[in-house]
Amino acid sequence: MSEKNLLEMKGIGKTYFGTQVLKDINLGVKPGEIHGIVGENGAGKSTLMNILFGMSVIHSTGGYDGEILIDGQNVEIFSPLEAMELGIGMVHQEFMLLPSYTITENIKLNREELKPNVFSRLFGQNIKSLDFSSMNAQARRALDKLSISIEEYVTVAGLPVGYMQFTEIAREIDKSNLKLIVFDEPTAVLAESEASSLLEAMKSIAQQGIAILFITHRLDEVVEICHNITVLRDGQHVATKGRKATDVYELAELMVGRKVEKMTRQKKQVKKKESLLQIENLIVHMPGEEVKGVDLEVFQGEILGIGGLAGQGKVGIANGVMGLYPSKGKVLIGGELLKLNNPRVSMSKKLAYVSEDRRGVGLLMDSSLEMNIVINAIQNQNRFILKFGPFSLLNSRSIREHALKMIKELDIRCTGPAQVVKHLSGGNQQKVCIARALTMNPGILFVSEPTRGIDVGAKRLVLETLVQLNEEMGMTIIMTSSELGELRSITDRIAIVTGGKIAGILKPDDSDVDFGLLMSGQKSRKGA
Amino acid sequence: MKKFITDSFSSFGLARVIILGFFVFLCVMAVVLRLNISELLTSSLVRIGMWGVLVLAMLPAIVSGIGPNFGVSLGIVCGLVGGLTALEMAFRISHVTEFSGGVLFFIAILISLPFALLTGVSYGWLLNRVKGSEMMIATYVGFSIVSIMKIAWLFLPYASPEMAWPIGRGVRVQISLANRGVTRVLNNFLSFNIGDIVVPTGLFIFFALCCLLMWIFLRSRTGVAMYAAGDNPRFSEAAGINVNRSRIIGTTISTVLGAIGILVYAQSYGFLQLYEGPMFMPFVAVAAILIGGASVRKATITHVIIGTALFLGIQVVAIPVANAFTSDWSSMGEISRKIIQNGVILYALTQAGGD
């Protein structure tokens, strides 16, 4: 492969609203090359692909830096359509198929073969008939290239996901000008056998001279089929390695590795470990974050971190225990069995929850700060109200007092307790959520993605608040986060969730390699 | 300064600015045309008072998240049944015959309550099964109940001569309340004059009382839960609030207020209107609260009061102003009312998505 690069991206950078999300990315792909791109969530993989496809989100936020060359020609891509015309295809993570159409129809949609008929001779192009036999033949040819035996005339609805995936791929390779095809996490939804036949198909596509960009977090797959591998981390280009020059361990370390900023925490005297919460075979049906049988033990007074990549089910655990999504399994609190699927029961057992979805689940956006803080206590503990027989009335004075206390303790920056929460900044909104959870006087606090969507300074404050609660009030905290660095900075132990199960539990100062391996679904070298 | 004007403009809402402008225009015209202003004001006050409770019925529905209650006809029908039954009792039971109009009015409300509660709960149950398309379902439920009741009015065993058809069976289209002294009992209670303007004090006291009770309810534990359920159902589930129950409570209160509202309306109007009568009443109430500044997702008591005053004020003034131009335009007032009513509903529906 001494030919020149088909695609070259030079010094690509991207800034969203003043935040640098990509910086100086260089990438070269030759015809017939399979090039892997690996990185954690938020490493910049999707942004890079959005730039390549000219997505409007890039151009509406000020474009990008650097240049893209295709066949040595400098190009600027302003829409996905232009990308397609340049011969770039994409296999999406979510299928873009019409279920009630046949495979052929899906493959040829909007690129149909036409043949003239009586009416088209009279009235023009638009009413030509579809040439199904030639379309079927072409679809067949595309499917054969992937060595897929399925008939081209079946409808897509009801096909196994693997076949849907192949239909998507067939649609791309059927395009006659295709030079480069991007696979975005194609194996995420596939069973193991399907995944391995997909990898075979990718190899055979590459042998036909088409370049492939393979985005994934499954490192074993990358090492198996890629010729070259680029690692991104925090928007930076960390390394590009040839397959022979690297292995899974090195990639894992490159992917995760970062300077861990340890927060100043007093070393806790390691007391006798007392089990507080036991989770046995918990199954949670949370769309996009399915939990498929988690076993976990939480000790009194610790901060337990739950990490893992997006979509692997880490967020589902807290939602399941709190009764927000249908779940099955056994949860014991202090040895007592918890009735699942009922938020009221969970709250009555002194569990409190700060949701990962601050705007959707976490806050009443149009209500006042004080109402957001006390509403759970009003509804579940009959506090902050005056009782008159069967009737009740808000006790505005005690609500105000409590809100002021919380504002002071958590340092919530606001104009006053009556301010509407939608006018607060993200970090302060997060503190309101924490204040509501604290108002319930919880024994165990679940916090999910506490720093998502808030700026750096506020992140630190929120994390410090959690540490403070843990140290000063002895509160047991279970923190779920996609940011490994953040988990490693404040937790005592970190459980990594992969494929809906606990892949292993690590200490914050374990090596980057171990974290990287667990997160990408490999067994740790230690055997976890 | 310019920014201030545009800001206050947008916070007030373009639709309301236009409607307020139209109202001012009508009032100016009324003065220019030398119409009898005190008469117009008197009848505006009466109209506002008689519709107030029906418009208030929209509030719990919107707050609990089912949107403007186009199906308030259910409550209206319950109120009518209460009214008819009270009149029938006055005819058949000698004790009741001696009761004054005011007592009879409250007996009518008492009788309608169990019907309204029962209907409201089952209607709320229905609406919980059609989340997302409550407004359409409510509209058709409203139309259906009016049609069903058209048959029912023919078969219900009311025999009092003031309501039964002289020949055949069933009840009449309009039933006068004058014989039993119910007509204007509220309006006339403590009523006084300012110049030529008559203030229907009792009517306003009753409306104010309803508003006050609603205000207190919204500050109770149940009321707060209902507000949260309507504002953000997912938040509420997480806060341990039973969202479906809250919606049923909201629907039921709305239905009960519909029943009370129609009785207030009827005592002022002097007649119980059956058959087609309740068909389009919900639309007036919906338009009024929307004009007041409510959206299909958010409403306050202020919206109820402003909306009732504005919309029903327009109704009263528009007709004589239009008539003053030419007698051929006599239906102009009614037409402009329809245009505003349906236009405002349409506008609010298009705004439903965003804030």
mmCIF file of C-alpha atoms in Angstrom, chain A residues 13-344:
data_model
loop_
_atom_site.group_PDB
_atom_site.id
_atom_site.type_symbol
_atom_site.label_atom_id
_atom_site.label_comp_id
_atom_site.label_asym_id
_atom_site.label_seq_id
_atom_site.Cartn_x
_atom_site.Cartn_y
_atom_site.Cartn_z
ATOM 1 C CA GLY A 13 -9.982 21.502 15.082
ATOM 2 C CA LYS A 14 -13.406 22.472 16.268
ATOM 3 C CA THR A 15 -14.672 24.878 18.870
ATOM 4 C CA TYR A 16 -18.211 24.859 20.240
ATOM 5 C CA PHE A 17 -19.155 28.061 21.972
ATOM 6 C CA GLY A 18 -15.629 28.728 23.111
ATOM 7 C CA THR A 19 -14.921 25.154 24.209
ATOM 8 C CA GLN A 20 -12.296 23.361 22.196
ATOM 9 C CA VAL A 21 -13.659 19.890 21.467
ATOM 10 C CA LEU A 22 -11.190 18.874 18.751
ATOM 11 C CA LYS A 23 -7.638 19.982 18.358
ATOM 12 C CA ASP A 24 -5.164 19.318 15.601
ATOM 13 C CA ILE A 25 -6.362 15.945 14.390
ATOM 14 C CA ASN A 26 -4.399 14.410 11.509
ATOM 15 C CA LEU A 27 -5.662 11.408 9.691
ATOM 16 C CA GLY A 28 -4.746 9.688 6.454
ATOM 17 C CA VAL A 29 -6.544 6.766 4.875
ATOM 18 C CA LYS A 30 -5.416 4.872 1.769
ATOM 19 C CA PRO A 31 -7.720 2.999 -0.598
ATOM 20 C CA GLY A 32 -8.393 -0.456 0.739
ATOM 21 C CA GLU A 33 -7.265 0.455 4.207
ATOM 22 C CA ILE A 34 -9.304 -0.206 7.331
ATOM 23 C CA HIS A 35 -8.559 2.595 9.720
ATOM 24 C CA GLY A 36 -9.787 2.320 13.289
ATOM 25 C CA ILE A 37 -10.693 5.321 15.412
ATOM 26 C CA VAL A 38 -10.967 4.610 19.100
ATOM 27 C CA GLY A 39 -11.700 6.799 22.075
ATOM 28 C CA GLU A 40 -13.999 7.186 25.045
ATOM 29 C CA ASN A 41 -17.322 8.956 24.865
ATOM 30 C CA GLY A 42 -16.674 12.598 24.327
ATOM 31 C CA ALA A 43 -13.234 11.991 22.874
ATOM 32 C CA GLY A 44 -14.338 13.697 19.689
ATOM 33 C CA LYS A 45 -15.063 10.774 17.379
ATOM 34 C CA SER A 46 -18.550 11.887 16.438
ATOM 35 C CA THR A 47 -17.507 15.493 16.010
ATOM 36 C CA LEU A 48 -14.782 14.408 13.636
ATOM 37 C CA MET A 49 -17.270 12.422 11.582
ATOM 38 C CA ASN A 50 -19.753 15.286 11.631
ATOM 39 C CA ILE A 51 -17.033 17.445 10.105
ATOM 40 C CA LEU A 52 -16.321 14.850 7.457
ATOM 41 C CA PHE A 53 -20.000 14.699 6.550
ATOM 42 C CA GLY A 54 -20.539 18.443 6.581
ATOM 43 C CA MET A 55 -23.335 18.183 9.125
ATOM 44 C CA SER A 56 -25.182 21.422 9.671
ATOM 45 C CA VAL A 57 -24.375 21.373 13.398
ATOM 46 C CA ILE A 58 -20.756 22.033 12.456
ATOM 47 C CA HIS A 59 -21.410 24.881 10.075
ATOM 48 C CA SER A 60 -24.061 26.562 12.168
ATOM 49 C CA THR A 61 -21.571 26.803 15.027
ATOM 50 C CA GLY A 62 -18.779 28.434 13.102
ATOM 51 C CA GLY A 63 -17.248 25.693 10.955
ATOM 52 C CA TYR A 64 -13.948 23.978 11.680
ATOM 53 C CA ASP A 65 -10.207 24.535 11.376
ATOM 54 C CA GLY A 66 -7.831 22.593 9.186
ATOM 55 C CA GLU A 67 -8.422 21.031 5.814
ATOM 56 C CA ILE A 68 -9.826 17.901 4.261
ATOM 57 C CA LEU A 69 -8.303 16.414 1.127
ATOM 58 C CA ILE A 70 -9.914 13.744 -0.972
ATOM 59 C CA ASP A 71 -7.719 12.213 -3.674
ATOM 60 C CA GLY A 72 -5.315 15.036 -3.000
ATOM 61 C CA GLN A 73 -7.973 17.655 -3.759
ATOM 62 C CA ASN A 74 -8.783 20.169 -1.092
ATOM 63 C CA VAL A 75 -12.521 19.975 -0.481
ATOM 64 C CA GLU A 76 -14.994 21.745 1.734
ATOM 65 C CA ILE A 77 -18.036 19.733 2.575
ATOM 66 C CA PHE A 78 -21.122 21.685 3.515
ATOM 67 C CA SER A 79 -23.784 19.001 3.557
ATOM 68 C CA PRO A 80 -24.118 15.232 3.808
ATOM 69 C CA LEU A 81 -25.270 15.279 0.193
ATOM 70 C CA GLU A 82 -21.952 16.751 -0.919
ATOM 71 C CA ALA A 83 -20.144 14.115 1.140
ATOM 72 C CA MET A 84 -22.114 11.454 -0.678
ATOM 73 C CA GLU A 85 -21.251 12.952 -4.048
ATOM 74 C CA LEU A 86 -17.594 12.819 -3.071
ATOM 75 C CA GLY A 87 -17.966 9.084 -2.486
ATOM 76 C CA ILE A 88 -18.193 9.002 1.289
ATOM 77 C CA GLY A 89 -20.751 6.615 2.730
ATOM 78 C CA MET A 90 -21.907 6.035 6.276
ATOM 79 C CA VAL A 91 -23.347 3.077 8.116
ATOM 80 C CA HIS A 92 -25.312 4.485 10.985
ATOM 81 C CA GLN A 93 -25.440 3.241 14.507
ATOM 82 C CA GLU A 94 -29.205 3.464 14.412
ATOM 83 C CA PHE A 95 -30.707 1.976 11.322
ATOM 84 C CA MET A 96 -32.177 4.286 8.763
ATOM 85 C CA LEU A 97 -34.413 1.812 7.013
ATOM 86 C CA LEU A 98 -38.075 1.748 6.043
ATOM 87 C CA PRO A 99 -39.397 -1.394 7.731
ATOM 88 C CA SER A 100 -42.257 -2.132 5.342
ATOM 89 C CA TYR A 101 -40.063 -1.943 2.228
ATOM 90 C CA THR A 102 -38.109 -4.849 0.836
ATOM 91 C CA ILE A 103 -34.357 -5.030 1.093
ATOM 92 C CA THR A 104 -34.047 -4.066 -2.573
ATOM 93 C CA GLU A 105 -36.295 -1.073 -2.136
ATOM 94 C CA ASN A 106 -34.330 0.060 0.872
ATOM 95 C CA ILE A 107 -31.044 -0.326 -0.927
ATOM 96 C CA LYS A 108 -32.208 1.543 -4.007
ATOM 97 C CA LEU A 109 -34.355 4.139 -2.294
ATOM 98 C CA ASN A 110 -34.075 7.459 -4.112
ATOM 99 C CA ARG A 111 -31.586 5.939 -6.567
ATOM 100 C CA GLU A 112 -34.094 3.738 -8.339
ATOM 101 C CA GLU A 113 -33.514 2.297 -11.776
ATOM 102 C CA LEU A 114 -36.178 3.531 -14.142
ATOM 103 C CA LYS A 115 -37.583 2.281 -17.389
ATOM 104 C CA PRO A 116 -39.870 4.149 -19.765
ATOM 105 C CA ASN A 117 -43.528 3.282 -20.167
ATOM 106 C CA VAL A 118 -46.391 4.559 -22.295
ATOM 107 C CA PHE A 119 -47.236 7.419 -19.981
ATOM 108 C CA SER A 120 -43.692 8.567 -19.378
ATOM 109 C CA ARG A 121 -43.266 9.013 -23.120
ATOM 110 C CA LEU A 122 -46.202 11.364 -23.021
ATOM 111 C CA PHE A 123 -45.738 13.092 -19.684
ATOM 112 C CA GLY A 124 -42.047 12.930 -18.962
ATOM 113 C CA GLN A 125 -39.449 11.507 -16.580
ATOM 114 C CA ASN A 126 -41.302 11.600 -13.320
ATOM 115 C CA ILE A 127 -43.716 8.822 -14.106
ATOM 116 C CA LYS A 128 -41.289 6.258 -15.472
ATOM 117 C CA SER A 129 -41.752 2.799 -14.022
ATOM 118 C CA LEU A 130 -39.317 1.195 -11.632
ATOM 119 C CA ASP A 131 -37.130 -1.420 -13.187
ATOM 120 C CA PHE A 132 -37.413 -4.018 -10.475
ATOM 121 C CA SER A 133 -35.489 -6.753 -12.206
ATOM 122 C CA SER A 134 -32.417 -4.626 -12.657
ATOM 123 C CA MET A 135 -32.780 -3.189 -9.163
ATOM 124 C CA ASN A 136 -33.027 -6.665 -7.695
ATOM 125 C CA ALA A 137 -29.973 -7.741 -9.618
ATOM 126 C CA GLN A 138 -27.964 -4.816 -8.329
ATOM 127 C CA ALA A 139 -29.125 -5.360 -4.776
ATOM 128 C CA ARG A 140 -28.162 -9.010 -5.141
ATOM 129 C CA ARG A 141 -24.708 -8.018 -6.304
ATOM 130 C CA ALA A 142 -24.247 -5.723 -3.306
ATOM 131 C CA LEU A 143 -25.409 -8.425 -0.907
ATOM 132 C CA ASP A 144 -23.127 -10.966 -2.545
ATOM 133 C CA LYS A 145 -20.158 -8.692 -2.036
ATOM 134 C CA LEU A 146 -20.931 -8.984 1.664
ATOM 135 C CA SER A 147 -21.441 -12.736 1.234
ATOM 136 C CA ILE A 148 -24.947 -12.527 2.661
ATOM 137 C CA SER A 149 -27.343 -15.191 1.597
ATOM 138 C CA ILE A 150 -30.592 -13.438 2.438
ATOM 139 C CA GLU A 151 -33.128 -12.893 -0.367
ATOM 140 C CA GLU A 152 -33.311 -9.347 -1.625
ATOM 141 C CA TYR A 153 -37.135 -9.379 -1.881
ATOM 142 C CA VAL A 154 -38.001 -9.850 1.806
ATOM 143 C CA THR A 155 -39.259 -6.882 3.737
ATOM 144 C CA VAL A 156 -36.986 -5.357 6.336
ATOM 145 C CA ALA A 157 -39.524 -5.476 9.162
ATOM 146 C CA GLY A 158 -38.817 -8.385 11.447
ATOM 147 C CA LEU A 159 -35.328 -9.087 10.164
ATOM 148 C CA PRO A 160 -32.725 -9.773 12.829
ATOM 149 C CA VAL A 161 -30.680 -6.663 13.598
ATOM 150 C CA GLY A 162 -27.638 -8.194 11.958
ATOM 151 C CA TYR A 163 -29.392 -8.345 8.614
ATOM 152 C CA MET A 164 -30.659 -4.811 8.977
ATOM 153 C CA GLN A 165 -27.089 -3.752 9.526
ATOM 154 C CA PHE A 166 -26.022 -5.583 6.384
ATOM 155 C CA THR A 167 -28.834 -3.975 4.416
ATOM 156 C CA GLU A 168 -27.487 -0.604 5.467
ATOM 157 C CA ILE A 169 -24.014 -1.583 4.357
ATOM 158 C CA ALA A 170 -25.300 -2.987 1.080
ATOM 159 C CA ARG A 171 -26.998 0.308 0.398
ATOM 160 C CA GLU A 172 -23.722 2.132 0.808
ATOM 161 C CA ILE A 173 -21.600 -0.181 -1.284
ATOM 162 C CA ASP A 174 -24.219 -0.231 -4.021
ATOM 163 C CA LYS A 175 -23.395 3.411 -4.680
ATOM 164 C CA SER A 176 -21.155 3.267 -7.719
ATOM 165 C CA ASN A 177 -18.847 6.105 -6.693
ATOM 166 C CA LEU A 178 -18.203 4.857 -3.172
ATOM 167 C CA LYS A 179 -14.606 5.355 -2.098
ATOM 168 C CA LEU A 180 -14.773 5.594 1.666
ATOM 169 C CA ILE A 181 -17.249 4.139 4.081
ATOM 170 C CA VAL A 182 -17.595 5.039 7.737
ATOM 171 C CA PHE A 183 -18.803 2.443 10.239
ATOM 172 C CA ASP A 184 -19.989 4.148 13.415
ATOM 173 C CA GLU A 185 -20.022 1.593 16.261
ATOM 174 C CA PRO A 186 -21.478 -1.015 13.921
ATOM 175 C CA THR A 187 -21.055 -3.937 16.281
ATOM 176 C CA ALA A 188 -22.686 -2.259 19.279
ATOM 177 C CA VAL A 189 -26.090 -3.776 18.577
ATOM 178 C CA LEU A 190 -24.936 -7.110 17.176
ATOM 179 C CA ALA A 191 -24.578 -10.510 18.747
ATOM 180 C CA GLU A 192 -21.111 -11.978 18.727
ATOM 181 C CA SER A 193 -21.558 -14.231 15.680
ATOM 182 C CA GLU A 194 -23.169 -11.416 13.723
ATOM 183 C CA ALA A 195 -20.344 -9.133 14.690
ATOM 184 C CA SER A 196 -17.722 -11.519 13.426
ATOM 185 C CA SER A 197 -19.442 -11.923 10.074
ATOM 186 C CA LEU A 198 -19.659 -8.152 9.862
ATOM 187 C CA LEU A 199 -15.930 -7.916 10.380
ATOM 188 C CA GLU A 200 -15.433 -10.476 7.608
ATOM 189 C CA ALA A 201 -17.646 -8.378 5.345
ATOM 190 C CA MET A 202 -15.624 -5.283 6.153
ATOM 191 C CA LYS A 203 -12.454 -7.065 5.181
ATOM 192 C CA SER A 204 -13.897 -8.108 1.848
ATOM 193 C CA ILE A 205 -15.123 -4.562 1.165
ATOM 194 C CA ALA A 206 -11.640 -3.270 1.842
ATOM 195 C CA GLN A 207 -10.147 -5.816 -0.516
ATOM 196 C CA GLN A 208 -12.233 -4.271 -3.269
ATOM 197 C CA GLY A 209 -10.283 -1.064 -2.793
ATOM 198 C CA ILE A 210 -12.744 0.842 -0.649
ATOM 199 C CA ALA A 211 -11.319 2.606 2.376
ATOM 200 C CA ILE A 212 -13.007 2.082 5.720
ATOM 201 C CA LEU A 213 -13.103 4.261 8.806
ATOM 202 C CA PHE A 214 -14.086 2.041 11.716
ATOM 203 C CA ILE A 215 -15.254 3.801 14.859
ATOM 204 C CA THR A 216 -15.624 1.592 17.866
ATOM 205 C CA HIS A 217 -14.679 1.079 21.444
ATOM 206 C CA ARG A 218 -14.192 -2.666 21.130
ATOM 207 C CA LEU A 219 -10.452 -2.851 21.067
ATOM 208 C CA ASP A 220 -10.190 -6.530 20.150
ATOM 209 C CA GLU A 221 -12.109 -5.892 16.947
ATOM 210 C CA VAL A 222 -9.873 -2.986 16.100
ATOM 211 C CA VAL A 223 -6.752 -5.008 16.573
ATOM 212 C CA GLU A 224 -8.251 -7.859 14.576
ATOM 213 C CA ILE A 225 -9.067 -6.062 11.363
ATOM 214 C CA CYS A 226 -7.584 -2.563 11.220
ATOM 215 C CA HIS A 227 -4.432 -1.713 9.366
ATOM 216 C CA ASN A 228 -3.929 1.479 11.269
ATOM 217 C CA ILE A 229 -5.451 2.794 14.438
ATOM 218 C CA THR A 230 -5.893 6.380 15.579
ATOM 219 C CA VAL A 231 -6.556 7.060 19.247
ATOM 220 C CA LEU A 232 -8.402 10.194 20.322
ATOM 221 C CA ARG A 233 -8.693 11.425 23.849
ATOM 222 C CA ASP A 234 -10.397 14.596 25.045
ATOM 223 C CA GLY A 235 -10.455 15.961 21.514
ATOM 224 C CA GLN A 236 -6.736 15.431 21.014
ATOM 225 C CA HIS A 237 -4.951 13.185 18.612
ATOM 226 C CA VAL A 238 -3.015 10.886 20.954
ATOM 227 C CA ALA A 239 -1.394 8.452 18.567
ATOM 228 C CA THR A 240 -1.710 6.637 15.285
ATOM 229 C CA LYS A 241 -0.358 3.120 15.380
ATOM 230 C CA GLY A 242 0.053 0.353 12.888
ATOM 231 C CA ARG A 243 -1.654 -2.870 13.856
ATOM 232 C CA LYS A 244 1.575 -4.753 14.222
ATOM 233 C CA ALA A 245 3.093 -2.057 16.378
ATOM 234 C CA THR A 246 0.520 -2.170 19.115
ATOM 235 C CA ASP A 247 -1.765 -4.363 21.181
ATOM 236 C CA VAL A 248 -4.995 -4.123 23.110
ATOM 237 C CA TYR A 249 -3.271 -3.124 26.326
ATOM 238 C CA GLU A 250 -1.404 -0.227 24.848
ATOM 239 C CA LEU A 251 -4.542 1.022 23.128
ATOM 240 C CA ALA A 252 -6.502 0.793 26.336
ATOM 241 C CA GLU A 253 -3.921 2.840 28.138
ATOM 242 C CA LEU A 254 -3.762 5.427 25.383
ATOM 243 C CA MET A 255 -7.544 5.687 25.306
ATOM 244 C CA VAL A 256 -8.040 6.257 29.037
ATOM 245 C CA GLY A 257 -4.747 7.638 30.212
ATOM 246 C CA ARG A 258 -4.874 11.039 31.714
ATOM 247 C CA LYS A 259 -3.418 12.797 34.605
ATOM 248 C CA VAL A 260 -5.774 12.086 37.406
ATOM 249 C CA GLU A 261 -6.322 15.116 39.494
ATOM 250 C CA LYS A 262 -6.767 13.813 42.978
ATOM 251 C CA MET A 263 -8.914 15.938 45.180
ATOM 252 C CA THR A 264 -7.524 16.752 48.539
ATOM 253 C CA ARG A 265 -9.276 14.223 50.697
ATOM 254 C CA GLN A 266 -8.362 13.232 54.129
ATOM 255 C CA LYS A 267 -7.540 9.581 54.159
ATOM 256 C CA LYS A 268 -10.492 7.948 55.776
ATOM 257 C CA GLN A 269 -9.777 5.588 58.560
ATOM 258 C CA VAL A 270 -10.743 2.299 57.069
ATOM 259 C CA LYS A 271 -13.433 1.186 59.415
ATOM 260 C CA LYS A 272 -14.909 -2.243 59.523
ATOM 261 C CA LYS A 273 -16.640 -2.653 56.195
ATOM 262 C CA GLU A 274 -20.314 -2.822 56.889
ATOM 263 C CA SER A 275 -22.538 -3.817 54.013
ATOM 264 C CA LEU A 276 -25.366 -1.317 53.506
ATOM 265 C CA LEU A 277 -26.858 -2.080 50.140
ATOM 266 C CA GLN A 278 -26.801 -5.339 48.273
ATOM 267 C CA ILE A 279 -27.957 -5.648 44.709
ATOM 268 C CA GLU A 280 -28.459 -9.122 43.318
ATOM 269 C CA ASN A 281 -29.136 -9.898 39.693
ATOM 270 C CA LEU A 282 -30.780 -6.550 39.018
ATOM 271 C CA ILE A 283 -32.367 -6.248 35.590
ATOM 272 C CA VAL A 284 -33.606 -2.812 34.492
ATOM 273 C CA HIS A 285 -35.453 -2.099 31.286
ATOM 274 C CA MET A 286 -34.246 1.387 30.613
ATOM 275 C CA PRO A 287 -34.198 2.051 26.878
ATOM 276 C CA GLY A 288 -30.653 2.698 25.753
ATOM 277 C CA GLU A 289 -29.211 1.797 29.135
ATOM 278 C CA GLU A 290 -30.405 -1.767 29.744
ATOM 279 C CA VAL A 291 -29.116 -3.406 32.906
ATOM 280 C CA LYS A 292 -28.834 -7.140 32.441
ATOM 281 C CA GLY A 293 -28.140 -8.693 35.794
ATOM 282 C CA VAL A 294 -25.997 -6.596 38.101
ATOM 283 C CA ASP A 295 -24.586 -7.810 41.400
ATOM 284 C CA LEU A 296 -23.160 -5.117 43.584
ATOM 285 C CA GLU A 297 -22.443 -4.527 47.244
ATOM 286 C CA VAL A 298 -22.181 -1.072 48.739
ATOM 287 C CA PHE A 299 -20.548 -0.406 52.089
ATOM 288 C CA GLN A 300 -21.581 2.050 54.746
ATOM 289 C CA GLY A 301 -19.946 5.426 54.371
ATOM 290 C CA GLU A 302 -18.162 4.935 51.067
ATOM 291 C CA ILE A 303 -18.327 6.745 47.772
ATOM 292 C CA LEU A 304 -18.842 4.106 45.130
ATOM 293 C CA GLY A 305 -18.323 5.094 41.533
ATOM 294 C CA ILE A 306 -20.138 3.475 38.642
ATOM 295 C CA GLY A 307 -18.399 4.017 35.334
ATOM 296 C CA GLY A 308 -18.471 2.676 31.832
ATOM 297 C CA LEU A 309 -19.245 3.822 28.333
ATOM 298 C CA ALA A 310 -22.559 5.315 27.303
ATOM 299 C CA GLY A 311 -25.266 2.807 26.523
ATOM 300 C CA GLN A 312 -23.685 0.032 28.562
ATOM 301 C CA GLY A 313 -26.236 0.300 31.364
ATOM 302 C CA LYS A 314 -24.423 2.169 34.109
ATOM 303 C CA VAL A 315 -27.145 4.832 34.335
ATOM 304 C CA GLY A 316 -29.839 2.171 34.549
ATOM 305 C CA ILE A 317 -28.710 0.869 37.934
ATOM 306 C CA ALA A 318 -29.687 3.941 39.951
ATOM 307 C CA ASN A 319 -32.876 4.396 37.935
ATOM 308 C CA GLY A 320 -33.806 0.803 38.641
ATOM 309 C CA VAL A 321 -33.159 0.942 42.373
ATOM 310 C CA MET A 322 -35.149 4.181 42.606
ATOM 311 C CA GLY A 323 -38.100 2.595 40.807
ATOM 312 C CA LEU A 324 -38.106 4.860 37.783
ATOM 313 C CA TYR A 325 -37.811 2.129 35.171
ATOM 314 C CA PRO A 326 -39.282 -1.372 35.293
ATOM 315 C CA SER A 327 -36.849 -3.661 37.005
ATOM 316 C CA LYS A 328 -36.486 -7.154 38.412
ATOM 317 C CA GLY A 329 -34.081 -8.673 40.886
ATOM 318 C CA LYS A 330 -33.228 -8.357 44.528
ATOM 319 C CA VAL A 331 -32.185 -5.207 46.335
ATOM 320 C CA LEU A 332 -31.462 -5.369 50.053
ATOM 321 C CA ILE A 333 -31.004 -2.295 52.195
ATOM 322 C CA GLY A 334 -29.421 -3.096 55.506
ATOM 323 C CA GLY A 335 -30.556 -6.662 54.973
ATOM 324 C CA GLU A 336 -34.149 -5.650 54.292
ATOM 325 C CA LEU A 337 -35.712 -6.462 50.936
ATOM 326 C CA LEU A 338 -36.713 -3.415 48.890
ATOM 327 C CA LYS A 339 -39.923 -3.498 46.896
ATOM 328 C CA LEU A 340 -38.923 -2.443 43.394
ATOM 329 C CA ASN A 341 -40.739 -0.346 40.787
ATOM 330 C CA ASN A 342 -42.154 2.163 43.242
ATOM 331 C CA PRO A 343 -40.311 5.461 43.746
ATOM 332 C CA ARG A 344 -42.286 6.176 46.923
#
